[in-house]
Tab-separated table of C-alpha atoms in Angstrom:
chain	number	residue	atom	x	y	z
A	1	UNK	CA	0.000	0.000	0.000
A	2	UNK	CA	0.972	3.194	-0.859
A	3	UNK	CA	-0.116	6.716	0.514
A	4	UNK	CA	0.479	10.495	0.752
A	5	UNK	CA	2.853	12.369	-1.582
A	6	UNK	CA	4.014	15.119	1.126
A	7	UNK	CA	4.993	17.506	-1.491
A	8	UNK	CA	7.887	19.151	0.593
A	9	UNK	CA	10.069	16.538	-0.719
A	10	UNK	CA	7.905	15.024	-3.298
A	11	UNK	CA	8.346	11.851	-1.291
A	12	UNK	CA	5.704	8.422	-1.672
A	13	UNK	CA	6.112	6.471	1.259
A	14	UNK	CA	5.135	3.038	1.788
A	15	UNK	CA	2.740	3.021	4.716
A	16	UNK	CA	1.505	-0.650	4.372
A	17	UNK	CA	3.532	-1.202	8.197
A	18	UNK	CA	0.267	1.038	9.676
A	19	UNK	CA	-2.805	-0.624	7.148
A	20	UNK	CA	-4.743	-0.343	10.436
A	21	UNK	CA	-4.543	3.625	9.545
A	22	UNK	CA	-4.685	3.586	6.030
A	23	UNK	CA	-6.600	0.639	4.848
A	24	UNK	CA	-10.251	0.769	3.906
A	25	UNK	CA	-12.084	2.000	6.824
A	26	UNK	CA	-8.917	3.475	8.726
A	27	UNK	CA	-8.842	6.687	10.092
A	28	UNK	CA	-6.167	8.224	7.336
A	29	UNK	CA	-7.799	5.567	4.547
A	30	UNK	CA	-8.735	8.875	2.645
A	31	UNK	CA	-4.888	9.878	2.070
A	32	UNK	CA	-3.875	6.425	0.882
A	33	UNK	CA	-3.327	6.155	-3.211
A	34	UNK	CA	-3.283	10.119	-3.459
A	35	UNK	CA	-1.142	13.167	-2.190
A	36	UNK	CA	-2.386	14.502	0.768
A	37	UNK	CA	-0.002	17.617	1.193
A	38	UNK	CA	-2.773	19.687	1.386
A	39	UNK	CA	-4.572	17.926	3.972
A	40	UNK	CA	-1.630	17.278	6.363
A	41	UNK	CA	-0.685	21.269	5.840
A	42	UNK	CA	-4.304	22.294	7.139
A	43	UNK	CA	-4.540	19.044	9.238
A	44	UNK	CA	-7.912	18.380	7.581
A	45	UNK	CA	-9.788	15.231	6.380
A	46	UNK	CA	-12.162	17.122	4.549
A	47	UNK	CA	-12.271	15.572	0.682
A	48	UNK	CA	-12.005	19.429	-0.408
A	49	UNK	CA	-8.400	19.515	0.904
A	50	UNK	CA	-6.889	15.969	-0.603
A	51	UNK	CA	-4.767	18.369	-3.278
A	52	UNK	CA	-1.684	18.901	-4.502
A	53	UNK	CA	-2.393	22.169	-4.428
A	54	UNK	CA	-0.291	24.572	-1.771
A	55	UNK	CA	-0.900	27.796	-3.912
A	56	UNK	CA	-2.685	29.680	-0.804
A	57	UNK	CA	-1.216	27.705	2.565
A	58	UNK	CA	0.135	30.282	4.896
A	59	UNK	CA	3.673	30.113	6.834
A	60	UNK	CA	2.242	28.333	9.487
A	61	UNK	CA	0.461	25.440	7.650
A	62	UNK	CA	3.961	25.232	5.045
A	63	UNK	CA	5.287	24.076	8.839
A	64	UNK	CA	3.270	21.735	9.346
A	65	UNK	CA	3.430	20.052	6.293
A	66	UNK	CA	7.332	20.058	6.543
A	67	UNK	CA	7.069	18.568	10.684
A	68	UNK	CA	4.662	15.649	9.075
A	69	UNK	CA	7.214	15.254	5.723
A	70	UNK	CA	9.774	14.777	8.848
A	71	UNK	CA	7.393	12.338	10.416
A	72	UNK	CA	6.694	10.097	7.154
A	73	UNK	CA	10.713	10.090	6.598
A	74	UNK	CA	11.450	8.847	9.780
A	75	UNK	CA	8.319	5.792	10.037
A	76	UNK	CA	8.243	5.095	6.248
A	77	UNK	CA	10.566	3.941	3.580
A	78	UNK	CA	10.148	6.247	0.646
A	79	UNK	CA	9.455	4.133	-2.876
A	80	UNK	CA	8.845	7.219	-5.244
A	81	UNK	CA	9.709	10.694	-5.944
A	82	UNK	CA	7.394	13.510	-7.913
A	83	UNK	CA	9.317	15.336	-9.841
A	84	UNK	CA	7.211	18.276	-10.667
């Protein structure tokens, strides 16, 4: 299983160690397959917010997405990279 891009480092990390999370009825099951940047940066679950879109995060939110990109690196191994 596969989840989040966290666009910071255009990292795809392999979270199939946590499918409790991010298998079908998991509490992060909406992030897996798709990148969730957007989501993580507004710590939202709302469907509006699964993007790839950071065009209009503020400072604050571009900090959290970079504390959970330091999260996934340390839990996950990383399998893919977006380039652009």
């Amino acid at each position: 299983m596969v989840a989040s891009c966290v666009k910071g480092g255009g990292h795809v990390y392999d979270v199939s160690i946590e499918k409790s999370f991010y298998s079908l009825g998991g509490p992060y099951a909406m992030f897996a397959g798709k990148d969730a940047s957007r989501a993580l940066a507004k710590m939202s679950k709302n469907d509006d917010d699964i993007s790839p879109s950071l065009d209009d995060l503020s400072d604050k939110e571009i900090d959290i997405l970079n504390d959970w990109e330091n999260k996934f690196q340390a839990k996950y191994p990383v399998v893919a990279r977006v380039l652009n």
